[in-house]
Short mmCIF file of C-alpha atoms in Angstrom, two decimals:
data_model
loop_
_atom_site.label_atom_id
_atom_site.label_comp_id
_atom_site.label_asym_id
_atom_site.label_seq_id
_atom_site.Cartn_x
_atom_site.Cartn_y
_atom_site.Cartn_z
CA UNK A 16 53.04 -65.55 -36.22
CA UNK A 17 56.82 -65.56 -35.06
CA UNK A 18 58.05 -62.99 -32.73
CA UNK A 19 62.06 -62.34 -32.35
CA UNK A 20 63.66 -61.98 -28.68
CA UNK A 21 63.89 -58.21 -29.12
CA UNK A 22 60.43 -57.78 -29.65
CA UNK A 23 59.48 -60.12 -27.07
CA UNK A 24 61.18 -58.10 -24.90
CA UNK A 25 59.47 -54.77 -25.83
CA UNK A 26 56.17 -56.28 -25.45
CA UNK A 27 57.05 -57.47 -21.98
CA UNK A 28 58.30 -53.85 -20.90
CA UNK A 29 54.99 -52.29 -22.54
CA UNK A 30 52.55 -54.88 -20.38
CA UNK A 31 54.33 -54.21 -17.04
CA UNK A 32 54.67 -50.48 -17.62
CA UNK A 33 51.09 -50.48 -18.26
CA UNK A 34 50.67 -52.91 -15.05
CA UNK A 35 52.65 -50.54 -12.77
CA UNK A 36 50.19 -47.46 -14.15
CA UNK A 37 46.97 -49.79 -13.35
CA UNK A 38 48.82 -50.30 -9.37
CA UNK A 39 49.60 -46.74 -9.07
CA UNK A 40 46.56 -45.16 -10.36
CA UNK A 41 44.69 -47.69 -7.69
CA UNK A 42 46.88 -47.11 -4.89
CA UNK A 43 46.12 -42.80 -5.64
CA UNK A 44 42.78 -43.31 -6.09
CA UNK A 45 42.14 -45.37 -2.34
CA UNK A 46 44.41 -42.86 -0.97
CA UNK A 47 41.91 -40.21 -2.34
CA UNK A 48 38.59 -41.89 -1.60
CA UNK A 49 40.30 -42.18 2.44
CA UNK A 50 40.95 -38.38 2.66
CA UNK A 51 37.86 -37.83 1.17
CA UNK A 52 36.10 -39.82 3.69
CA UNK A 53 38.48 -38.76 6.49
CA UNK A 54 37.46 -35.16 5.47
CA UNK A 55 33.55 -35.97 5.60
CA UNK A 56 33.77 -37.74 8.56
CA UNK A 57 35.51 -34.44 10.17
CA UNK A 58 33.08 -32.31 8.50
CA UNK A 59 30.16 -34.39 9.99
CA UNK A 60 31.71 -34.67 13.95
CA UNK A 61 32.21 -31.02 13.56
CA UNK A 62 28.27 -30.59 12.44
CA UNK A 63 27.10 -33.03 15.02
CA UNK A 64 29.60 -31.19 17.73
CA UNK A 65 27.78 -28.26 17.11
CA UNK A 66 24.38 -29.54 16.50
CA UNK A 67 24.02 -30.96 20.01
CA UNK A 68 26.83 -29.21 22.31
CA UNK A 69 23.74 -27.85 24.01
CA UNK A 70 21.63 -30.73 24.01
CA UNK A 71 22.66 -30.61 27.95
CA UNK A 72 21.25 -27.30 28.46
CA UNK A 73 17.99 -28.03 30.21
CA UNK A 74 19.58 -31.46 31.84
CA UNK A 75 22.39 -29.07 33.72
CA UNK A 76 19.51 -26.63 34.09
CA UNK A 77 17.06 -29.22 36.24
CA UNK A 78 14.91 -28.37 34.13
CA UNK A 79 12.21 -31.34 32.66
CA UNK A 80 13.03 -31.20 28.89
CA UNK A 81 11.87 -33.83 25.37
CA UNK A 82 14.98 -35.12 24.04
CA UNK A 83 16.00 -33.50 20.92
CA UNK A 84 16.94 -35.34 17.87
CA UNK A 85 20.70 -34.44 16.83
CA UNK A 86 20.36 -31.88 13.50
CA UNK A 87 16.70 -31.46 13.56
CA UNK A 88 16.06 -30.69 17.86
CA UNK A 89 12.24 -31.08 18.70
CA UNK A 90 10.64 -29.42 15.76
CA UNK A 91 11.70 -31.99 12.86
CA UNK A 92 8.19 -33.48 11.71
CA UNK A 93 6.97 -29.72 11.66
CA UNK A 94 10.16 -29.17 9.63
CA UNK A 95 9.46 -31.79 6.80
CA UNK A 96 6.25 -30.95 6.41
CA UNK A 97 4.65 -34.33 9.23
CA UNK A 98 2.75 -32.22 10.53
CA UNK A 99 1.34 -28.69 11.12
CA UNK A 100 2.09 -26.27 13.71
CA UNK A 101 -0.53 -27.06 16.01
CA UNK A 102 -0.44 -31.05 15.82
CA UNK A 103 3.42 -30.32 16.69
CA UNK A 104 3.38 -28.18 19.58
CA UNK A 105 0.31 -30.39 20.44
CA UNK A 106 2.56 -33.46 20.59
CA UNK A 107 5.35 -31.32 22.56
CA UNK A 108 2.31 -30.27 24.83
CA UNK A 109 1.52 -33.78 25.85
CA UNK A 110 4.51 -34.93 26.25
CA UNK A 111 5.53 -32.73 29.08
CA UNK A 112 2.43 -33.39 30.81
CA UNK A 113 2.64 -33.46 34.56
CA UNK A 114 4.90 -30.28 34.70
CA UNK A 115 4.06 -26.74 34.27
CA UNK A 116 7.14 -26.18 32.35
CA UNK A 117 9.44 -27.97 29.94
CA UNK A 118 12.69 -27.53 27.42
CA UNK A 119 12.55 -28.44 24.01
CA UNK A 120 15.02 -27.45 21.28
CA UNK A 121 14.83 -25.61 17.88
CA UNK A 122 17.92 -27.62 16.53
CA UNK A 123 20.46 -26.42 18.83
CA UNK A 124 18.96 -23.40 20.60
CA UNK A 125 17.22 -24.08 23.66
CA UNK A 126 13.63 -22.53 24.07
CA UNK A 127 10.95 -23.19 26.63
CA UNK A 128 7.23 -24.44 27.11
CA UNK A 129 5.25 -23.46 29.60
CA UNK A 130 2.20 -25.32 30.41
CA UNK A 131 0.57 -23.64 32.98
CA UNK A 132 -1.79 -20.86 32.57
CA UNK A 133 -0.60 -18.70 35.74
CA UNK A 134 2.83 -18.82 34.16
CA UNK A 135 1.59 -18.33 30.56
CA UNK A 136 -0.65 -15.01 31.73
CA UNK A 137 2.91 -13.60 33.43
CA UNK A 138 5.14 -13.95 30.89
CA UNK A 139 2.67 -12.63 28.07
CA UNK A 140 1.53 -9.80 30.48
CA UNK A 141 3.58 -8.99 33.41
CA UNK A 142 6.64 -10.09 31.89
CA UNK A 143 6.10 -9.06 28.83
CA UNK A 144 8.90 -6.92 28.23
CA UNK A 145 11.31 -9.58 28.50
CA UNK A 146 9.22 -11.68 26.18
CA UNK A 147 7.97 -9.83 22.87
CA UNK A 148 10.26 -10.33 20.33
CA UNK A 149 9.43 -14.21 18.60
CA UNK A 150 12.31 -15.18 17.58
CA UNK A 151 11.39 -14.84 13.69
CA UNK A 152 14.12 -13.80 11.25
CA UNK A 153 14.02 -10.96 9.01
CA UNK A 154 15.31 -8.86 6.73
CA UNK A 155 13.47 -5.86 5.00
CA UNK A 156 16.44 -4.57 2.61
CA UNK A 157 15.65 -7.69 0.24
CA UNK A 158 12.03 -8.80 2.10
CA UNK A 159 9.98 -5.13 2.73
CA UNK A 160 7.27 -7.21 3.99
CA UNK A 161 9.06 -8.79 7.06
CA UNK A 162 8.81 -5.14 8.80
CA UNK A 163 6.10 -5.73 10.58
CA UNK A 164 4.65 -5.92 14.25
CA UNK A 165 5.04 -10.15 13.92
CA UNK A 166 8.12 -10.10 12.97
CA UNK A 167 10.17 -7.50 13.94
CA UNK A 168 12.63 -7.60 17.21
CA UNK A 169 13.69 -4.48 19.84
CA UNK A 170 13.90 -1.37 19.62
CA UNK A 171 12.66 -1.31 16.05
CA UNK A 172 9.34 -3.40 17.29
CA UNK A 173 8.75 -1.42 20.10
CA UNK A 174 8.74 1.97 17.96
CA UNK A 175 6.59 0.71 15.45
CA UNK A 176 4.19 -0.81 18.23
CA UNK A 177 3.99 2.42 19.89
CA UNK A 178 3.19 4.15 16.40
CA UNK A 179 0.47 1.59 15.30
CA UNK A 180 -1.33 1.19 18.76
CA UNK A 181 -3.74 3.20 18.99
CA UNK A 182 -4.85 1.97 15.14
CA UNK A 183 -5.79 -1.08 16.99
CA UNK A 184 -7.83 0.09 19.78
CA UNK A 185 -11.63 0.14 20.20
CA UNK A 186 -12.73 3.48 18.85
CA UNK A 187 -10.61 2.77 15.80
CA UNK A 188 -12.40 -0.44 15.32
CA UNK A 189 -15.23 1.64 15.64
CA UNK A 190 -14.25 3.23 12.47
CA UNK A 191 -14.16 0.07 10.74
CA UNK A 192 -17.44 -1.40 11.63
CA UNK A 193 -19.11 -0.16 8.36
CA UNK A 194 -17.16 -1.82 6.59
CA UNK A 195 -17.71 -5.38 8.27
CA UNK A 196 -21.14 -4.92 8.43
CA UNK A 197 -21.26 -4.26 4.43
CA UNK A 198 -19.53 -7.76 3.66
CA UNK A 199 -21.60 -9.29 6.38
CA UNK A 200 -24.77 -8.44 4.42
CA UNK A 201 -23.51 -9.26 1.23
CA UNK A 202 -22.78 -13.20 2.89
CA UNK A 203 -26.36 -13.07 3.78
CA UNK A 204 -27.23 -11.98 0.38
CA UNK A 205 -25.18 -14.98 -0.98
CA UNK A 206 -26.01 -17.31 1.10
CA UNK A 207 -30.09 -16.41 0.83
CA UNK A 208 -29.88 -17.81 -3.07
CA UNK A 209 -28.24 -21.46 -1.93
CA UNK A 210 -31.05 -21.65 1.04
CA UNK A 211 -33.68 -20.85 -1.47
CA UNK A 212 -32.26 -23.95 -3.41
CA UNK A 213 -32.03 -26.13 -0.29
CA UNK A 214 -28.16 -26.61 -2.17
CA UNK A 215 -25.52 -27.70 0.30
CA UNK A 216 -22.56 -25.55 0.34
CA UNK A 217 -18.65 -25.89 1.80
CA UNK A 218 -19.02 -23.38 4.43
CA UNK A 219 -15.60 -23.28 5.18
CA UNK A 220 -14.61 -22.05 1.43
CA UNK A 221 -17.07 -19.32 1.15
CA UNK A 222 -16.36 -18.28 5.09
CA UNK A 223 -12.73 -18.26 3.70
CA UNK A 224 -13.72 -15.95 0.50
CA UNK A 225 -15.91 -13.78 2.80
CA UNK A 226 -13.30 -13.25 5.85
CA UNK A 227 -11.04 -12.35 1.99
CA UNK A 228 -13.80 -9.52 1.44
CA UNK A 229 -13.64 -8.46 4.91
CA UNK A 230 -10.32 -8.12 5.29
CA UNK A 231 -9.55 -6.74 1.90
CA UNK A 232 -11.61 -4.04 2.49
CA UNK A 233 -10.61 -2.99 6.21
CA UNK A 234 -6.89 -3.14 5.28
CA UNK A 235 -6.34 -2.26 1.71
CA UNK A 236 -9.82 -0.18 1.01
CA UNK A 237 -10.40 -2.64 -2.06
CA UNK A 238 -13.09 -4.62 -3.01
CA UNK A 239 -11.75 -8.07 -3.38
CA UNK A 240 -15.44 -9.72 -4.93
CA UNK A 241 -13.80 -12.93 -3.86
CA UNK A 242 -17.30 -13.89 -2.16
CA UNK A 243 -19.02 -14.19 -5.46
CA UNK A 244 -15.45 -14.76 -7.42
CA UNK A 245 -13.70 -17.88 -5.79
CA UNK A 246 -10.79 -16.87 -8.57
CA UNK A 247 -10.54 -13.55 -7.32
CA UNK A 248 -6.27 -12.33 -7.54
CA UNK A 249 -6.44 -11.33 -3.39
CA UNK A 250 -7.92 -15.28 -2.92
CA UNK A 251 -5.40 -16.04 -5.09
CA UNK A 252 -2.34 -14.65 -2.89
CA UNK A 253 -4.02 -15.70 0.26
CA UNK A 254 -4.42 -19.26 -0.72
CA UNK A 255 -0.67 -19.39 -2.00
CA UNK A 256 0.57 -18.23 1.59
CA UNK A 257 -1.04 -20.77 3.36
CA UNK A 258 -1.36 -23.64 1.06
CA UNK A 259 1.15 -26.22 1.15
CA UNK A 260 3.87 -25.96 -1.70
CA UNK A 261 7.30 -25.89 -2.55
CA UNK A 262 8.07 -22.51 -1.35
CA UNK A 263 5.82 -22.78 1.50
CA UNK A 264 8.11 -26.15 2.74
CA UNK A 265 11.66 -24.79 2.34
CA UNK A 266 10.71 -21.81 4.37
CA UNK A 267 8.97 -23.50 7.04
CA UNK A 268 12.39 -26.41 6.82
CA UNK A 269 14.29 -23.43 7.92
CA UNK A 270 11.96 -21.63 10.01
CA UNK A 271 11.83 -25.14 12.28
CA UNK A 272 15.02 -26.07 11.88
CA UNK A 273 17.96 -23.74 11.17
CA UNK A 274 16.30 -19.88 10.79
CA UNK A 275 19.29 -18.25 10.89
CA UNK A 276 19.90 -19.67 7.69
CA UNK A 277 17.13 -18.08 5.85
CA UNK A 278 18.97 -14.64 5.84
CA UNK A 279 22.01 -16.04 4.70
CA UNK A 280 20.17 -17.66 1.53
CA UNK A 281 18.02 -14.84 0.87
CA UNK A 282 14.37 -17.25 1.29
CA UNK A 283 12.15 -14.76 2.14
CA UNK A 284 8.88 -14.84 4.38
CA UNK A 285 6.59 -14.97 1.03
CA UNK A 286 7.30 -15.24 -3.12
CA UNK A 287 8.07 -12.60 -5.08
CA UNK A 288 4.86 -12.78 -6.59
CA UNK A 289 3.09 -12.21 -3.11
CA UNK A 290 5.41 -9.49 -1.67
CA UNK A 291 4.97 -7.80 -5.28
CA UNK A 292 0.92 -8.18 -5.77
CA UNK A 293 1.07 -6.80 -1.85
CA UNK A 294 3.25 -3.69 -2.32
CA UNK A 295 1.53 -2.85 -5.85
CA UNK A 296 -1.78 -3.07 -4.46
CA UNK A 297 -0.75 -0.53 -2.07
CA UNK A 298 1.51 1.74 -3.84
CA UNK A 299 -1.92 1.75 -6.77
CA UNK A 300 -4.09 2.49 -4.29
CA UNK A 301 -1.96 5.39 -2.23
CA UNK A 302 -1.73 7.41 -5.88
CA UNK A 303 -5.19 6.89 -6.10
CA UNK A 304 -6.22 8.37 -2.80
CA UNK A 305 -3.70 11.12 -2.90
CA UNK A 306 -4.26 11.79 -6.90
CA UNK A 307 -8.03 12.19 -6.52
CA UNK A 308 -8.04 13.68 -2.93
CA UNK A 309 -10.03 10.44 -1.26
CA UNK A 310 -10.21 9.28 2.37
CA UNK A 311 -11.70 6.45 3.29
CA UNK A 312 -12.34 5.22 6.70
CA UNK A 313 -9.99 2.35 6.70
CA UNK A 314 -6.74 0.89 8.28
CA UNK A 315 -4.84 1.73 5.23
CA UNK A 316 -6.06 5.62 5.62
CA UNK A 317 -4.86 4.96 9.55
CA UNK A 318 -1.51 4.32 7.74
CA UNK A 319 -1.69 7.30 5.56
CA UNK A 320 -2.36 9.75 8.71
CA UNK A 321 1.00 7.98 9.99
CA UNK A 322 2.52 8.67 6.99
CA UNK A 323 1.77 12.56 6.94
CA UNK A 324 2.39 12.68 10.82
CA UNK A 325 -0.44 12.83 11.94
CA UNK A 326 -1.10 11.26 15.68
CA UNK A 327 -4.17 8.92 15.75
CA UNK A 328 -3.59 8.87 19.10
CA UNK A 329 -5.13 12.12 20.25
CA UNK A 330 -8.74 11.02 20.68
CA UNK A 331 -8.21 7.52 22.47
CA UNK A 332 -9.56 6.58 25.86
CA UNK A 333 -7.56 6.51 29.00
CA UNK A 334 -6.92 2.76 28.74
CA UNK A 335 -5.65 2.31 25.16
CA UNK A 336 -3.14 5.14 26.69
CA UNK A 337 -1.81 3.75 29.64
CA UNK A 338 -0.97 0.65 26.86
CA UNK A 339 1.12 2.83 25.64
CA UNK A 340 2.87 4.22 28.93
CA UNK A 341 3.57 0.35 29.58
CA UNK A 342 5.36 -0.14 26.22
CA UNK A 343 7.25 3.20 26.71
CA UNK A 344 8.54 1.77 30.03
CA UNK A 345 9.99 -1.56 27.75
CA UNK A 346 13.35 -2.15 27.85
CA UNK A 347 14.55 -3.28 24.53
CA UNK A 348 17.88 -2.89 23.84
CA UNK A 349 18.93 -4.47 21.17
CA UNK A 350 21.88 -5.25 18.87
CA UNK A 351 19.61 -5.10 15.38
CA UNK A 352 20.69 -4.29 12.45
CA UNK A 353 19.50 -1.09 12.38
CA UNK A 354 21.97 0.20 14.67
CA UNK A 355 24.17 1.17 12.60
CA UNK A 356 21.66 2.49 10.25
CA UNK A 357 20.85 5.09 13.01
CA UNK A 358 24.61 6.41 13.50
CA UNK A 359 24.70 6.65 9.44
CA UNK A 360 21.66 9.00 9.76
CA UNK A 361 22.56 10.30 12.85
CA UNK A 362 25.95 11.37 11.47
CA UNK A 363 24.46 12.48 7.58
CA UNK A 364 21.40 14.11 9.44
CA UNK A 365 19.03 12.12 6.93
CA UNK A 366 15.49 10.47 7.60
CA UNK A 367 15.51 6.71 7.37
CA UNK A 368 14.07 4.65 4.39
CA UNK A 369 12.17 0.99 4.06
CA UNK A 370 10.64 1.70 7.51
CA UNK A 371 14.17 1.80 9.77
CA UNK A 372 13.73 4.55 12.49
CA UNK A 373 15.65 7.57 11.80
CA UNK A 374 17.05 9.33 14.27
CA UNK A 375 15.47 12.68 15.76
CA UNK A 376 16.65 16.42 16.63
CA UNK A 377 17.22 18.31 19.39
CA UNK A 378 17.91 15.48 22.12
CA UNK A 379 15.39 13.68 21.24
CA UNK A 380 17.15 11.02 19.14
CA UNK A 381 16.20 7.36 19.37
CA UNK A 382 19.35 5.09 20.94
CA UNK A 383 20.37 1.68 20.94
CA UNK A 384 21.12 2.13 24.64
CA UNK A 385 17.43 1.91 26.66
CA UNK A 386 16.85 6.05 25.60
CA UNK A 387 13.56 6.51 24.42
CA UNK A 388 11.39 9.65 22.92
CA UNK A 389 7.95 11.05 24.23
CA UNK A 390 4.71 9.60 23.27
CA UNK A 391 4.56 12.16 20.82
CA UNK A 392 7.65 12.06 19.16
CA UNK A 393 7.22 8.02 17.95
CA UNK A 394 5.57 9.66 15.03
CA UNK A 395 9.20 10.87 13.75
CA UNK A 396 10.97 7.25 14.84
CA UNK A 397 9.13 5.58 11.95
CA UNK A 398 9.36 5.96 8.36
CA UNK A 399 6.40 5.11 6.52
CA UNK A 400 7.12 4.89 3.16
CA UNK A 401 4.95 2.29 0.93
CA UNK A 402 7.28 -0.78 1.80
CA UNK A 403 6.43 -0.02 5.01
CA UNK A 404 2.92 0.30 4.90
CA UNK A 405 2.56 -2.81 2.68
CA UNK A 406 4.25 -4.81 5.50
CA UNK A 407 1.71 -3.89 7.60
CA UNK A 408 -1.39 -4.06 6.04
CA UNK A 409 -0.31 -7.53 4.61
CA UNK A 410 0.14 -8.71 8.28
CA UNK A 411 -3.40 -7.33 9.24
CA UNK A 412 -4.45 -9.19 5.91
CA UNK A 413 -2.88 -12.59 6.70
CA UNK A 414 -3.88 -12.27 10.65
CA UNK A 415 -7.25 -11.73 9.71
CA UNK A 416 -8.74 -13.94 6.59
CA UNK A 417 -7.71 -17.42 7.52
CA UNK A 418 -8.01 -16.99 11.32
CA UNK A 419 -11.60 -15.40 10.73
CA UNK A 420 -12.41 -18.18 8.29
CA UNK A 421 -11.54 -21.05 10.57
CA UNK A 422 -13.04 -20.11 13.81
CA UNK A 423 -16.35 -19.33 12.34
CA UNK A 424 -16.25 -22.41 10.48
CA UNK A 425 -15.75 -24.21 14.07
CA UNK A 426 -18.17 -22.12 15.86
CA UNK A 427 -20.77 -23.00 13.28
CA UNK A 428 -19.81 -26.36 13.61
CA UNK A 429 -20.50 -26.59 17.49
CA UNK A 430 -23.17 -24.49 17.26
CA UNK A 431 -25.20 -27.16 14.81
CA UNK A 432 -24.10 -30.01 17.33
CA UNK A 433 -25.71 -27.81 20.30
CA UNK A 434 -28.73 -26.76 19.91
CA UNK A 435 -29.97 -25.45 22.94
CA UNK A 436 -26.75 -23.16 22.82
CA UNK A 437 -27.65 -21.96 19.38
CA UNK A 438 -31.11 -21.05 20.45
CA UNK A 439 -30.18 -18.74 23.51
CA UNK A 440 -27.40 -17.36 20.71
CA UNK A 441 -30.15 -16.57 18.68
CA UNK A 442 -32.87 -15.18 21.66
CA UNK A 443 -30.32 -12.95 22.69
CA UNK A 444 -29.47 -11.65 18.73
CA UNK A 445 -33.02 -11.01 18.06
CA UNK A 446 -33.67 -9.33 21.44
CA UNK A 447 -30.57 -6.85 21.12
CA UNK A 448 -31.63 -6.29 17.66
CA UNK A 449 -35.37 -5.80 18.63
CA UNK A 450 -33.98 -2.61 20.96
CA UNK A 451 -32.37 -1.33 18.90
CA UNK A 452 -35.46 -1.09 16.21
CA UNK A 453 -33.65 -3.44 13.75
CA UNK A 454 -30.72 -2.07 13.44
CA UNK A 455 -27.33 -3.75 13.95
CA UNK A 456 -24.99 -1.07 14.76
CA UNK A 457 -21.71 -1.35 16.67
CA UNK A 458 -23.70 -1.13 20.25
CA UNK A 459 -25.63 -3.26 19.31
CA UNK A 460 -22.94 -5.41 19.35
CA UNK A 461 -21.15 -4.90 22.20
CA UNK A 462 -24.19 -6.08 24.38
CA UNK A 463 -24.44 -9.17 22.43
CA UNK A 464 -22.80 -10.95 25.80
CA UNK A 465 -23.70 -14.03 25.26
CA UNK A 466 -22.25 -14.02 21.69
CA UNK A 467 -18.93 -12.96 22.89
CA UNK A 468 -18.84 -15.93 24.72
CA UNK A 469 -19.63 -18.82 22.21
CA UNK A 470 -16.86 -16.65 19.58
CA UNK A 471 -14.51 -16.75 22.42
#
């Protein structure tokens, strides 16, 4: 084929036009991909800047610290999921061995391990007040059930402590013996059928179901069944808090790692479905009580006096009392967030809602400044609506079943590796039990010495 000059020419204008395109689109797109990278590499010396500014803290400090790792500090294998809490701080532990105290880091924010018993007993007891809030975040506008004892910080703990103290104290637990000693029987019951049958059992599970029962019953007044129903719906909830899933890792990522963060991307302390099952159970079984005039001998009914304003407090002894003179004396001023909830109420004259303490009448108003109310008056700091109450009795659910569970499945254990100590366990039982013609009241166990010992 014969091409002319002229459209030789054209051609040749066409291919370096389209050359020149080819140059300049690669010369824009380097020039991109280096202000991209200039930008990331920025981003990341501003991250790591701010990650370990403080790594230095303990160092300047003379004080022995584990050097953190930059993003992650000394909690990163807990973080991802390496390992559990206790193999962590375990590993922390040991590593500081040979002082009584050491640094470690929570990303970038400094925090402190002390190792030595004298020093532990005066921070959790003398020095308490300095030392109570645990550093867990919270929110109870979008999670209710983060308003609890555990989690809550300042002022807002400490009225809700004082409130729900004496609910905790020895003749309450009094109250709730019954029901213990119900479940307890029923575990004998079960267990009699597999010892008939010479079967072997997992102890642990159907400890696990049975500290479920116990539990359920104390704190919600329901009977779970889970004993004799491993597929029971409050096994159900319990086993999806503590099991290991996808949920379960973020939070814990964030708890470890960066817990400030968990407000700001709404991951709450449990699922929806938990915090929901929790609340309904509640809320069903409040407009139960109320609807057919019941009252049950359980925390939730301790709750329910709250609720109507009545003190539980007026019958306790002398020392679950001066408790509560020692937490009156706590300074806990605080910057929560409920501060300026309070000067909304304050100024509107309202009561509080989803368990924020509203402020009081007559000079008697709860401030953000160290100002506290009588003994008598925490009643009114403390709203207990049924967000509120959930929150608690799903703490005293959670700090019960699976801490119950395991230590009687280790006690057990030791127990069948030492004989000799089982048998004096079991002297003592049956000679307790023989005064008191058979039956095993709530005496009966106090003077059970010897068993307080091996639980302990």
């Amino acid at each position: 084929m014969a091409w002319n000059h002229s459209e030789y020419q054209n051609l040749r204008g066409i291919d370096e036009f389209r050359l020149q395109g080819e140059s300049n689109t690669g010369v824009m797109f380097v020039s991109l991909f280096l202000e991209i990278l200039v930008v990331l590499a920025a981003v990341f010396g501003w991250l790591y800047y701010y990650f370990t500014a403080h790594f230095d803290y303990w160092k300047e400090k003379g004080v022995p610290y584990i050097r953190p790792v930059p993003f992650f500090g000394n909690l990163m294998e807990m973080g991802l999921h390496r390992q559990t809490q206790a193999e962590g701080f375990r590993e922390l532990y040991r590593k500081l061995d040979g002082h009584m105290f050491g640094g470690i880091f929570q990303t970038r924010i400094p925090m402190i391990m002390f190792r030595d018993p004298d020093l532990i007993k005066h921070v959790l007891i003398k020095d308490f007040s300095h030392f109570h809030d645990r550093g867990m975040p919270h929110d109870i506008e979008n999670d209710p059930i983060s308003a609890n004892l555990v989690i809550l910080e300042g002022q807002p703990w400490k009225n809700l402590r004082l409130t729900l103290n004496p609910a905790f104290n020895s003749s309450k637990m009094r109250i709730l013996f019954h029901l213990v000693k119900e479940c307890a029987e029923d575990l004998c019951r079960y267990l009699d059928g597999f010892a008939e049958e010479g079967e072997n059992v997992d102890l642990r599970d159907i400890l696990a179901r049975y500290a479920t029962d116990n539990i359920s019953s104390c704190a919600f007044g329901v009977k779970s069944n889970s004993l004799r129903n491993p597929h029971s719906k409050f096994r159900e909830m319990g086993e999806k808090i503590i099991a290991p899933g996808s949920w379960t890792n973020i939070h814990r990522l964030f708890r470890y790692t960066s817990p400030s963060l968990l407000k700001y991307f709404n991951i709450k302390s449990f699922s929806d479905e938990v915090t929901n099952f929790f609340v309904n159970v509640v809320k069903e079984t409040l407009d139960y009580r109320e609807k057919n005039n019941i009252e049950r001998k359980d925390f939730l009914n301790l709750l329910i006096q709250l609720k109507k304003k009545i003190d539980i407090n007026e019958n306790d002894d002398e020392e679950d009392r001066n408790v509560d003179d020692d937490l009156e004396k706590m300074d806990t001023t605080d910057n929560f967030s409920f501060e300026e909830h309070s000067k909304t109420l304050a100024r509107n004259g309202t009561a509080g809602t989803q368990g924020r303490p509203a402020p009081m009448q007559n000079g008697q108003a709860i401030t953000q400044n160290g100002h506290t109310t009588p003994r008598k008056k925490w009643l009114d700091s403390i709203v207990f609506d049924e967000n509120m109450i959930a929150a608690q009795v799903c703490v005293f659910f959670l700090g019960g079943f699976e801490t119950a569970a395991t230590s009687m499945s280790f006690c057990l254990y030791e127990l069948s590796l030492n004989q000799d100590v089982q048998r004096r366990l079991r002297e003592e039982i049956d000679h307790v039990l023989k005064e008191h013609k058979g039956h095993f009241t709530y005496n009966a166990l106090e003077q059970m010495e010897y068993l307080d010992h091996v639980v302990a």
